[in-house]
XYZ file of N, CA, C and O in Angstrom:
548
model
N -19.725 4.284 -2.239
C -20.703 3.789 -3.176
C -20.614 4.657 -4.426
O -20.606 5.868 -4.342
N -20.559 4.050 -5.580
C -20.415 4.766 -6.832
C -21.729 5.206 -7.453
O -21.739 5.865 -8.466
N -22.861 4.815 -6.876
C -24.148 5.162 -7.434
C -24.975 5.872 -6.362
O -25.619 5.224 -5.533
N -25.000 7.208 -6.376
C -25.706 7.938 -5.321
C -27.218 7.780 -5.370
O -27.906 8.158 -4.420
N -27.753 7.234 -6.442
C -29.197 7.030 -6.550
C -29.679 5.796 -5.794
O -30.885 5.603 -5.633
N -28.753 4.965 -5.354
C -29.133 3.753 -4.621
C -29.414 4.068 -3.161
O -28.735 4.884 -2.549
N -30.396 3.377 -2.624
C -30.629 3.458 -1.186
C -29.584 2.588 -0.499
O -29.021 1.684 -1.115
N -29.317 2.821 0.777
C -28.351 1.987 1.492
C -28.729 0.502 1.422
O -29.916 0.150 1.464
N -27.730 -0.327 1.324
C -27.934 -1.769 1.209
C -28.744 -2.315 2.383
O -29.611 -3.173 2.200
N -28.478 -1.813 3.584
C -29.182 -2.346 4.751
C -30.698 -2.146 4.629
O -31.490 -2.998 5.035
N -31.124 -1.047 4.036
C -32.555 -0.799 3.840
C -33.124 -1.796 2.839
O -34.195 -2.378 3.051
N -32.392 -2.012 1.748
C -32.843 -2.982 0.735
C -32.958 -4.381 1.341
O -33.930 -5.098 1.100
N -31.971 -4.757 2.129
C -31.992 -6.096 2.734
C -33.089 -6.231 3.776
O -33.756 -7.280 3.859
N -33.299 -5.189 4.576
C -34.382 -5.233 5.573
C -35.741 -5.388 4.900
O -36.583 -6.173 5.344
N -35.951 -4.633 3.820
C -37.218 -4.729 3.100
C -37.390 -6.098 2.447
O -38.497 -6.650 2.432
N -36.290 -6.642 1.909
C -36.357 -7.973 1.299
C -36.710 -9.019 2.346
O -37.508 -9.937 2.091
N -36.134 -8.887 3.519
C -36.426 -9.832 4.597
C -37.881 -9.706 5.051
O -38.571 -10.720 5.247
N -38.362 -8.471 5.207
C -39.759 -8.252 5.607
C -40.735 -8.788 4.559
O -41.824 -9.235 4.897
N -40.291 -8.770 3.288
C -41.137 -9.285 2.206
C -41.104 -10.802 2.138
O -41.787 -11.409 1.308
N -40.295 -11.430 2.992
C -40.252 -12.887 3.023
C -39.177 -13.509 2.160
O -39.153 -14.732 1.992
N -38.303 -12.706 1.591
C -37.211 -13.270 0.775
C -36.211 -14.002 1.660
O -35.822 -13.499 2.716
N -35.835 -15.179 1.225
C -34.809 -15.957 1.922
C -33.931 -16.618 0.874
O -34.247 -16.627 -0.317
N -32.846 -17.193 1.330
C -31.975 -17.972 0.456
C -31.536 -17.237 -0.788
O -31.038 -16.119 -0.735
N -31.772 -17.888 -1.943
C -31.322 -17.339 -3.217
C -32.004 -16.016 -3.561
O -31.382 -15.119 -4.138
N -33.258 -15.872 -3.192
C -33.979 -14.627 -3.473
C -33.376 -13.473 -2.675
O -33.219 -12.353 -3.177
N -33.040 -13.737 -1.414
C -32.428 -12.722 -0.570
C -31.029 -12.374 -1.096
O -30.657 -11.203 -1.182
N -30.282 -13.395 -1.475
C -28.944 -13.194 -2.029
C -28.994 -12.384 -3.328
O -28.137 -11.540 -3.586
N -30.027 -12.606 -4.130
C -30.173 -11.884 -5.396
C -30.348 -10.384 -5.159
O -29.828 -9.565 -5.926
N -31.048 -10.008 -4.079
C -31.229 -8.588 -3.758
C -29.868 -7.947 -3.500
O -29.560 -6.869 -4.017
N -29.066 -8.637 -2.725
C -27.731 -8.111 -2.414
C -26.855 -8.044 -3.659
O -26.185 -7.039 -3.902
N -26.870 -9.083 -4.473
C -26.034 -9.100 -5.675
C -26.451 -8.017 -6.666
O -25.597 -7.389 -7.292
N -27.752 -7.796 -6.807
C -28.230 -6.734 -7.707
C -27.792 -5.364 -7.202
O -27.376 -4.499 -7.968
N -27.885 -5.170 -5.889
C -27.458 -3.896 -5.313
C -25.958 -3.688 -5.520
O -25.518 -2.602 -5.898
N -25.166 -4.737 -5.274
C -23.703 -4.644 -5.435
C -23.343 -4.302 -6.876
O -22.460 -3.478 -7.131
N -24.028 -4.912 -7.838
C -23.761 -4.632 -9.249
C -24.131 -3.191 -9.595
O -23.379 -2.492 -10.284
N -25.291 -2.732 -9.102
C -25.722 -1.363 -9.386
C -24.806 -0.334 -8.736
O -24.585 0.748 -9.275
N -24.246 -0.678 -7.576
C -23.348 0.234 -6.860
C -21.936 0.219 -7.441
O -21.111 1.045 -7.087
N -21.682 -0.733 -8.336
C -20.346 -0.884 -8.930
C -19.286 -1.092 -7.853
O -18.225 -0.467 -7.881
N -19.605 -1.942 -6.906
C -18.668 -2.257 -5.840
C -17.495 -3.038 -6.429
O -17.681 -3.974 -7.194
N -16.282 -2.632 -6.046
C -15.072 -3.298 -6.535
C -14.166 -3.633 -5.366
O -14.197 -2.962 -4.334
N -13.343 -4.633 -5.568
C -12.297 -4.911 -4.606
C -11.326 -3.740 -4.606
O -11.144 -3.059 -5.625
N -10.679 -3.489 -3.483
C -9.702 -2.402 -3.416
C -8.626 -2.579 -4.479
O -8.233 -1.622 -5.143
N -8.183 -3.808 -4.663
C -7.126 -4.061 -5.641
C -7.575 -3.697 -7.059
O -6.794 -3.181 -7.857
N -8.846 -3.936 -7.373
C -9.375 -3.588 -8.695
C -9.455 -2.074 -8.850
O -9.042 -1.516 -9.869
N -9.970 -1.396 -7.833
C -10.071 0.061 -7.869
C -8.696 0.697 -7.993
O -8.478 1.611 -8.797
N -7.760 0.203 -7.218
C -6.393 0.733 -7.263
C -5.764 0.514 -8.631
O -5.175 1.430 -9.208
N -5.903 -0.669 -9.139
C -5.331 -0.983 -10.447
C -5.913 -0.079 -11.522
O -5.186 0.467 -12.360
N -7.222 0.116 -11.508
C -7.860 0.988 -12.489
C -7.378 2.430 -12.358
O -7.137 3.112 -13.355
N -7.241 2.902 -11.128
C -6.788 4.279 -10.904
C -5.353 4.473 -11.387
O -5.034 5.487 -12.007
N -4.518 3.507 -11.125
C -3.122 3.631 -11.547
C -2.979 3.559 -13.062
O -2.177 4.274 -13.654
N -3.768 2.717 -13.678
C -3.722 2.611 -15.144
C -4.194 3.893 -15.807
O -3.760 4.226 -16.911
N -5.072 4.619 -15.133
C -5.602 5.857 -15.701
C -4.590 6.997 -15.651
O -4.783 8.016 -16.274
N -3.530 6.834 -14.910
C -2.541 7.898 -14.749
C -1.552 7.915 -15.893
O -0.573 7.177 -15.914
N -1.781 8.733 -16.820
C -0.816 9.076 -17.881
C -0.063 7.880 -18.451
O 1.125 7.970 -18.740
N -0.742 6.773 -18.593
C -0.121 5.617 -19.226
C 0.973 4.962 -18.404
O 1.736 4.159 -18.920
N 1.053 5.301 -17.138
C 2.091 4.701 -16.292
C 1.751 3.259 -15.997
O 0.590 2.865 -15.953
N 2.757 2.482 -15.737
C 2.563 1.068 -15.424
C 1.844 0.928 -14.093
O 2.148 1.625 -13.144
N 0.884 0.033 -14.024
C 0.123 -0.194 -12.793
C 0.843 -1.219 -11.943
O 0.670 -2.410 -12.084
N 1.658 -0.708 -11.050
C 2.392 -1.569 -10.114
C 2.129 -1.099 -8.709
O 1.815 0.053 -8.478
N 2.285 -1.985 -7.767
C 1.990 -1.644 -6.397
C 3.212 -1.094 -5.680
O 3.105 -0.288 -4.800
N 4.389 -1.493 -6.063
C 5.592 -1.021 -5.405
C 6.416 -0.173 -6.372
O 6.654 -0.573 -7.494
N 6.869 0.989 -5.907
C 7.570 1.877 -6.813
C 8.969 1.430 -7.190
O 9.429 1.714 -8.273
N 9.672 0.698 -6.326
C 11.070 0.416 -6.652
C 11.250 -0.479 -7.872
O 12.136 -0.208 -8.673
N 10.416 -1.515 -8.107
C 10.589 -2.246 -9.365
C 10.254 -1.377 -10.575
O 10.829 -1.536 -11.633
N 9.320 -0.449 -10.380
C 8.966 0.447 -11.474
C 10.169 1.308 -11.834
O 10.472 1.524 -12.993
N 10.863 1.786 -10.814
C 12.037 2.615 -11.056
C 13.082 1.802 -11.805
O 13.667 2.256 -12.786
N 13.300 0.590 -11.382
C 14.340 -0.238 -11.976
C 13.949 -0.765 -13.344
O 14.758 -0.787 -14.255
N 12.703 -1.185 -13.496
C 12.297 -1.866 -14.711
C 11.482 -1.004 -15.663
O 11.451 -1.261 -16.852
N 10.822 -0.002 -15.155
C 9.913 0.769 -15.984
C 10.462 2.077 -16.493
O 9.779 2.810 -17.183
N 11.683 2.409 -16.123
C 12.275 3.632 -16.620
C 11.768 4.895 -15.955
O 11.891 5.977 -16.505
N 11.192 4.803 -14.779
C 10.698 5.992 -14.099
C 11.874 6.790 -13.562
O 12.868 6.238 -13.106
N 11.741 8.117 -13.560
C 12.759 8.947 -12.931
C 12.282 9.316 -11.526
O 11.190 8.944 -11.102
N 13.091 10.054 -10.811
C 12.778 10.397 -9.425
C 11.477 11.176 -9.317
O 10.681 10.958 -8.403
N 11.233 12.092 -10.233
C 9.980 12.866 -10.200
C 8.761 11.975 -10.419
O 7.709 12.197 -9.819
N 8.892 10.955 -11.286
C 7.791 10.013 -11.507
C 7.453 9.276 -10.219
O 6.284 9.101 -9.878
N 8.480 8.832 -9.509
C 8.261 8.090 -8.267
C 7.629 8.997 -7.219
O 6.693 8.608 -6.526
N 8.114 10.229 -7.118
C 7.543 11.170 -6.150
C 6.055 11.383 -6.431
O 5.224 11.327 -5.520
N 5.700 11.611 -7.677
C 4.295 11.819 -8.038
C 3.473 10.575 -7.755
O 2.346 10.654 -7.260
N 4.035 9.410 -8.066
C 3.336 8.142 -7.849
C 2.988 7.958 -6.376
O 1.869 7.597 -6.029
N 3.952 8.231 -5.506
C 3.735 8.039 -4.074
C 2.592 8.919 -3.583
O 1.706 8.465 -2.864
N 2.565 10.184 -3.992
C 1.504 11.084 -3.544
C 0.147 10.684 -4.128
O -0.869 10.734 -3.440
N 0.117 10.310 -5.394
C -1.144 9.895 -6.009
C -1.663 8.599 -5.381
O -2.853 8.448 -5.140
N -0.771 7.684 -5.120
C -1.143 6.431 -4.477
C -1.677 6.702 -3.076
O -2.644 6.092 -2.631
N -1.058 7.657 -2.391
C -1.507 8.037 -1.062
C -2.917 8.598 -1.057
O -3.690 8.371 -0.134
N -3.283 9.341 -2.112
C -4.637 9.887 -2.219
C -5.677 8.775 -2.293
O -6.843 8.976 -1.972
N -5.248 7.586 -2.736
C -6.159 6.446 -2.806
C -6.234 5.700 -1.477
O -6.928 4.706 -1.354
N -5.483 6.182 -0.484
C -5.569 5.596 0.844
C -4.377 4.765 1.266
O -4.361 4.220 2.360
N -3.383 4.653 0.445
C -2.221 3.845 0.820
C -1.128 4.741 1.370
O -0.561 5.556 0.657
N -0.872 4.607 2.656
C 0.187 5.374 3.292
C 1.198 4.428 3.917
O 2.384 4.500 3.669
N 0.709 3.507 4.708
C 1.600 2.609 5.435
C 2.404 1.724 4.504
O 3.474 1.262 4.851
N 1.902 1.500 3.310
C 2.629 0.663 2.365
C 4.044 1.186 2.165
O 5.015 0.442 2.205
N 4.178 2.491 1.961
C 5.490 3.054 1.685
C 6.343 3.137 2.947
O 7.554 3.004 2.885
N 5.698 3.358 4.097
C 6.441 3.384 5.348
C 7.029 2.005 5.621
O 8.214 1.870 5.936
N 6.215 0.969 5.489
C 6.720 -0.378 5.750
C 7.688 -0.823 4.663
O 8.653 -1.526 4.946
N 7.449 -0.412 3.437
C 8.365 -0.744 2.345
C 9.730 -0.123 2.596
O 10.766 -0.774 2.467
N 9.726 1.149 3.000
C 10.990 1.824 3.296
C 11.686 1.156 4.485
O 12.906 0.988 4.494
N 10.905 0.769 5.484
C 11.490 0.088 6.641
C 12.117 -1.241 6.265
O 13.226 -1.570 6.705
N 11.428 -1.992 5.433
C 11.954 -3.279 4.985
C 13.288 -3.096 4.271
O 14.278 -3.763 4.579
N 13.320 -2.167 3.329
C 14.543 -1.982 2.552
C 15.658 -1.331 3.370
O 16.835 -1.636 3.161
N 15.289 -0.462 4.315
C 16.305 0.128 5.194
C 16.948 -0.949 6.057
O 18.164 -0.966 6.255
N 16.114 -1.840 6.592
C 16.657 -2.936 7.404
C 17.558 -3.844 6.577
O 18.614 -4.276 7.039
N 17.155 -4.132 5.356
C 17.990 -4.975 4.497
C 19.292 -4.274 4.138
O 20.346 -4.900 4.066
N 19.212 -2.955 3.930
C 20.390 -2.168 3.560
C 21.469 -2.233 4.638
O 22.642 -2.397 4.350
N 21.058 -2.099 5.904
C 22.043 -2.135 6.989
C 22.291 -3.557 7.474
O 23.359 -3.872 7.973
N 21.307 -4.432 7.302
C 21.449 -5.803 7.805
C 22.625 -6.545 7.212
O 23.373 -7.220 7.925
N 22.813 -6.432 5.910
C 23.927 -7.124 5.255
C 25.282 -6.656 5.737
O 26.100 -7.448 6.226
N 25.570 -5.354 5.668
C 26.879 -4.870 6.119
C 27.134 -5.111 7.604
O 28.271 -5.186 8.031
N 26.084 -5.229 8.391
C 26.262 -5.482 9.817
C 26.335 -6.979 10.119
O 27.225 -7.443 10.823
N 25.419 -7.763 9.577
C 25.305 -9.174 9.951
C 26.481 -10.024 9.482
O 26.966 -10.880 10.221
N 26.946 -9.796 8.263
C 28.045 -10.637 7.757
C 29.303 -10.540 8.618
O 29.810 -11.553 9.093
N 29.817 -9.335 8.854
C 31.019 -9.274 9.687
C 30.756 -9.557 11.168
O 31.675 -9.928 11.895
N 29.520 -9.414 11.628
C 29.214 -9.696 13.026
C 29.531 -11.156 13.366
O 29.938 -11.460 14.484
N 29.379 -12.035 12.389
C 29.655 -13.451 12.624
C 31.099 -13.689 13.046
O 31.373 -14.617 13.806
N 32.016 -12.856 12.603
C 33.430 -13.050 12.948
C 33.990 -11.940 13.840
O 34.928 -12.170 14.588
N 33.410 -10.748 13.774
C 33.962 -9.604 14.508
C 33.152 -9.221 15.745
O 33.599 -8.380 16.534
N 31.976 -9.761 15.887
C 31.130 -9.399 17.018
C 30.696 -7.940 16.950
O 30.481 -7.392 15.870
N 30.599 -7.295 18.106
C 30.094 -5.932 18.166
C 30.980 -4.925 17.436
O 30.524 -3.838 17.092
N 32.219 -5.263 17.196
C 33.083 -4.372 16.409
C 32.443 -4.107 15.044
O 32.530 -2.997 14.513
N 31.783 -5.112 14.497
C 31.127 -4.964 13.196
C 29.952 -3.995 13.269
O 29.533 -3.444 12.255
N 29.445 -3.774 14.454
C 28.315 -2.864 14.643
C 28.774 -1.406 14.731
O 28.088 -0.507 14.264
N 29.921 -1.203 15.297
C 30.378 0.156 15.573
C 30.549 0.983 14.297
O 30.003 2.076 14.178
N 31.288 0.462 13.316
C 31.577 1.279 12.130
C 30.353 1.530 11.248
O 30.019 2.681 10.993
N 29.666 0.485 10.772
C 28.573 0.778 9.838
C 27.327 1.359 10.496
O 26.501 1.946 9.827
N 27.206 1.223 11.812
C 25.991 1.692 12.456
C 26.272 2.902 13.345
O 25.880 4.024 13.030
N 26.966 2.697 14.463
C 27.132 3.777 15.426
C 27.966 4.942 14.886
O 27.589 6.095 15.069
N 29.052 4.675 14.246
C 29.877 5.781 13.730
C 29.135 6.557 12.652
O 29.212 7.778 12.595
N 28.415 5.856 11.816
C 27.643 6.537 10.782
C 26.558 7.399 11.421
O 26.361 8.556 11.054
N 25.829 6.833 12.389
C 24.781 7.604 13.061
C 25.360 8.842 13.737
O 24.773 9.930 13.666
N 26.512 8.679 14.367
C 27.153 9.826 15.012
C 27.509 10.889 13.977
O 27.295 12.085 14.180
N 28.020 10.456 12.842
C 28.440 11.364 11.793
C 27.301 12.180 11.194
O 27.501 13.326 10.767
N 26.102 11.632 11.178
C 24.969 12.358 10.612
C 24.109 13.024 11.690
O 23.088 13.634 11.388
N 24.537 12.897 12.953
C 23.783 13.527 14.033
C 22.495 12.828 14.363
O 21.529 13.461 14.796
N 22.466 11.537 14.196
C 21.262 10.747 14.478
C 20.938 10.820 15.977
O 21.809 10.699 16.810
N 19.664 11.028 16.304
C 19.273 11.240 17.691
C 18.989 9.975 18.493
O 18.438 10.042 19.571
N 19.339 8.802 17.974
C 19.092 7.575 18.731
C 20.303 7.136 19.542
O 20.214 6.196 20.321
N 21.422 7.798 19.368
C 22.621 7.427 20.126
C 22.505 7.958 21.563
O 22.002 9.058 21.781
N 22.969 7.139 22.504
C 22.924 7.583 23.901
C 24.315 7.664 24.472
O 25.244 7.136 23.971
């Protein structure tokens, strides 16, 4: 809640109900409280926070920003940590997973159609072995 002077909404609504407010009158109590509390959608809050950061472009995903916005590696690193402070963590984990899967999917899937598991050995297993990946058995 952005307004510490407000009482909790549930108290306001309980009192409105006890006072006999129903329908539009009851709804008005909630709407007035929401306006006074400056309640925003997460997307609005996030957008405002990102725009406030040193004139950087307000985008949700860093990779288009890197490609289109001229950000360098340090800009992206700072963006990820600042975005995380706003509560977004899984976004980057799932984003990285999506792009990692796409990165290996193409080199593996195309030749798999004609080479079968042989296409899996070089781009996947041999590479994993070479970097000491712990998923090989």
